[in-house]
CSV table of C-alpha atoms in Angstrom, one decimal:
chain,number,residue,atom,x,y,z
A,398,UNK,CA,6.7,-7.9,-19.0
A,399,UNK,CA,7.4,-12.8,-18.6
A,400,UNK,CA,6.6,-13.9,-16.1
A,401,UNK,CA,9.8,-13.5,-14.3
A,402,UNK,CA,9.3,-9.9,-13.9
A,403,UNK,CA,5.5,-10.0,-13.3
A,404,UNK,CA,6.1,-12.3,-10.1
A,405,UNK,CA,9.4,-10.7,-9.6
A,406,UNK,CA,6.4,-7.0,-9.2
A,407,UNK,CA,4.1,-8.8,-7.2
A,408,UNK,CA,7.1,-10.3,-4.3
A,409,UNK,CA,8.5,-6.6,-4.4
A,410,UNK,CA,4.6,-4.8,-4.1
A,411,UNK,CA,4.6,-7.4,-1.1
A,412,UNK,CA,7.1,-6.2,0.8
A,413,UNK,CA,6.2,-2.8,-0.2
A,414,UNK,CA,2.7,-3.7,1.5
A,415,UNK,CA,4.1,-5.7,4.5
A,416,UNK,CA,6.9,-3.1,5.9
A,417,UNK,CA,5.4,0.3,5.1
A,418,UNK,CA,1.7,-0.9,6.7
A,419,UNK,CA,3.5,-2.8,9.5
A,420,UNK,CA,4.6,1.0,10.3
A,421,UNK,CA,1.7,2.6,9.7
A,422,UNK,CA,0.3,-0.1,12.2
A,423,UNK,CA,2.1,0.4,14.6
A,424,UNK,CA,2.5,3.4,15.0
A,425,UNK,CA,-1.5,3.2,14.2
A,426,UNK,CA,-1.5,1.3,18.1
A,427,UNK,CA,0.9,3.7,20.3
A,428,UNK,CA,-0.8,6.6,19.2
A,429,UNK,CA,-4.2,4.8,19.9
A,430,UNK,CA,-3.8,2.5,22.3
A,431,UNK,CA,-0.9,5.2,24.2
A,432,UNK,CA,-1.3,8.5,23.1
A,433,UNK,CA,2.8,8.3,21.6
A,434,UNK,CA,4.5,8.6,18.3
A,435,UNK,CA,3.1,11.0,15.5
A,436,UNK,CA,-0.4,9.9,15.2
A,437,UNK,CA,-0.8,11.6,19.1
A,438,UNK,CA,-1.9,14.5,18.5
A,439,UNK,CA,-4.5,13.6,16.3
A,440,UNK,CA,-6.1,11.4,18.1
A,441,UNK,CA,-5.9,12.4,21.7
A,442,UNK,CA,-9.7,14.4,21.7
A,443,UNK,CA,-10.8,11.4,19.5
A,444,UNK,CA,-9.0,8.0,19.6
A,445,UNK,CA,-12.2,5.9,18.2
A,446,UNK,CA,-11.0,7.0,14.7
A,447,UNK,CA,-8.0,5.2,15.2
A,448,UNK,CA,-10.0,2.2,14.3
A,449,UNK,CA,-9.9,3.7,10.0
A,450,UNK,CA,-6.1,3.8,11.1
A,451,UNK,CA,-5.2,0.6,12.1
A,452,UNK,CA,-8.1,-1.6,9.7
A,453,UNK,CA,-6.0,1.0,6.5
A,454,UNK,CA,-2.3,-0.2,7.6
A,455,UNK,CA,-3.8,-4.2,9.4
A,456,UNK,CA,-5.7,-5.2,5.7
A,457,UNK,CA,-3.0,-3.9,3.2
A,458,UNK,CA,-0.5,-6.4,6.1
A,459,UNK,CA,-3.1,-9.0,5.2
A,460,UNK,CA,-2.8,-7.8,1.0
A,461,UNK,CA,1.5,-8.0,1.4
A,462,UNK,CA,1.1,-11.0,3.1
A,463,UNK,CA,-1.5,-13.0,1.7
A,464,UNK,CA,0.8,-11.8,-1.5
A,465,UNK,CA,4.1,-12.9,-0.7
A,466,UNK,CA,2.9,-16.6,-0.1
A,467,UNK,CA,0.6,-16.3,-4.0
A,468,UNK,CA,1.4,-18.5,-6.9
A,469,UNK,CA,1.7,-16.1,-10.0
A,470,UNK,CA,-0.8,-14.6,-12.5
A,471,UNK,CA,-1.5,-11.9,-14.2
A,472,UNK,CA,-4.3,-10.7,-12.9
A,473,UNK,CA,-2.8,-9.7,-9.7
A,474,UNK,CA,-1.5,-7.0,-11.1
A,475,UNK,CA,-5.1,-5.9,-12.3
A,476,UNK,CA,-5.6,-6.1,-9.0
A,477,UNK,CA,-3.0,-4.8,-7.3
A,478,UNK,CA,-3.3,-1.5,-9.4
A,479,UNK,CA,-6.5,-1.1,-8.1
A,480,UNK,CA,-5.0,-1.6,-4.0
A,481,UNK,CA,-2.7,1.0,-4.7
A,482,UNK,CA,-5.0,3.6,-6.3
A,483,UNK,CA,-7.2,3.2,-3.8
A,484,UNK,CA,-4.1,4.2,-1.3
A,485,UNK,CA,-2.4,6.4,-3.2
A,486,UNK,CA,-5.9,8.7,-3.3
A,487,UNK,CA,-6.5,8.4,0.1
A,488,UNK,CA,-3.1,9.7,1.2
A,489,UNK,CA,-4.1,12.2,-0.9
A,490,UNK,CA,-7.6,13.0,0.2
A,491,UNK,CA,-6.4,13.0,4.0
A,492,UNK,CA,-2.9,15.1,3.2
A,493,UNK,CA,-3.9,17.1,6.3
A,494,UNK,CA,-2.6,13.9,7.8
A,495,UNK,CA,0.3,13.6,7.6
A,496,UNK,CA,0.3,17.6,7.7
A,497,UNK,CA,-1.2,17.3,10.9
A,498,UNK,CA,1.6,13.9,12.7
A,499,UNK,CA,4.1,16.5,11.0
A,500,UNK,CA,5.1,13.1,8.6
A,501,UNK,CA,5.3,15.1,5.8
A,502,UNK,CA,8.2,12.5,4.3
A,503,UNK,CA,6.3,9.9,4.9
A,504,UNK,CA,3.7,10.7,2.5
A,505,UNK,CA,5.5,11.5,0.1
A,506,UNK,CA,7.2,7.9,-0.2
A,507,UNK,CA,4.6,6.2,0.3
A,508,UNK,CA,2.1,7.8,-2.1
A,509,UNK,CA,4.7,8.1,-4.6
A,510,UNK,CA,5.4,4.4,-4.0
A,511,UNK,CA,1.6,4.4,-4.2
A,512,UNK,CA,1.4,5.5,-7.7
A,513,UNK,CA,4.1,4.1,-8.3
A,514,UNK,CA,2.5,0.4,-7.8
A,515,UNK,CA,0.0,1.7,-10.4
A,516,UNK,CA,1.6,2.2,-12.9
A,517,UNK,CA,4.0,-0.8,-13.2
A,518,UNK,CA,1.3,-2.2,-12.7
A,519,UNK,CA,-0.9,-1.8,-15.3
A,520,UNK,CA,2.6,-1.5,-17.3
A,521,UNK,CA,2.4,-5.2,-16.6
A,522,UNK,CA,-0.9,-6.1,-17.2
A,523,UNK,CA,0.1,-4.3,-21.0
A,524,UNK,CA,2.4,-6.6,-21.7
A,525,UNK,CA,1.7,-9.8,-20.5
A,526,UNK,CA,-1.9,-9.0,-22.7
A,527,UNK,CA,1.0,-8.3,-25.1
A,528,UNK,CA,3.1,-10.6,-24.8
A,529,UNK,CA,-0.2,-13.9,-24.8
A,530,UNK,CA,-1.0,-11.9,-28.0
A,531,UNK,CA,2.1,-12.5,-29.7
A,532,UNK,CA,2.2,-14.9,-32.6
A,533,UNK,CA,4.0,-17.6,-31.6
């Protein structure tokens, strides 16, 4: 993968993380502090559990904003593959959240996107390694 397309992938990834995490963070705050929205039913009896939601979405937002500002390096593909593997796997392990909050569509879309980004970043990493190893 050329640096142009690798950089484009990282910028698209940053946009996804910013949008998805901002939406998640808004939902987390509404459910945790105001008893409203999709998470309200989950947090009504245990409002302190919202800390995990807020931390996860807040960190994803910070990563997204950081990625939108960084200089391109192929090593970011390994970092982002790991980030999305963690986020996608967490979604699968806690799938009951999406069912209980009645937000299955959000679960399907975000989880699929996480694993698509894993594949894309691993492919980009492999492609840049081949590009670097090829004789000029």
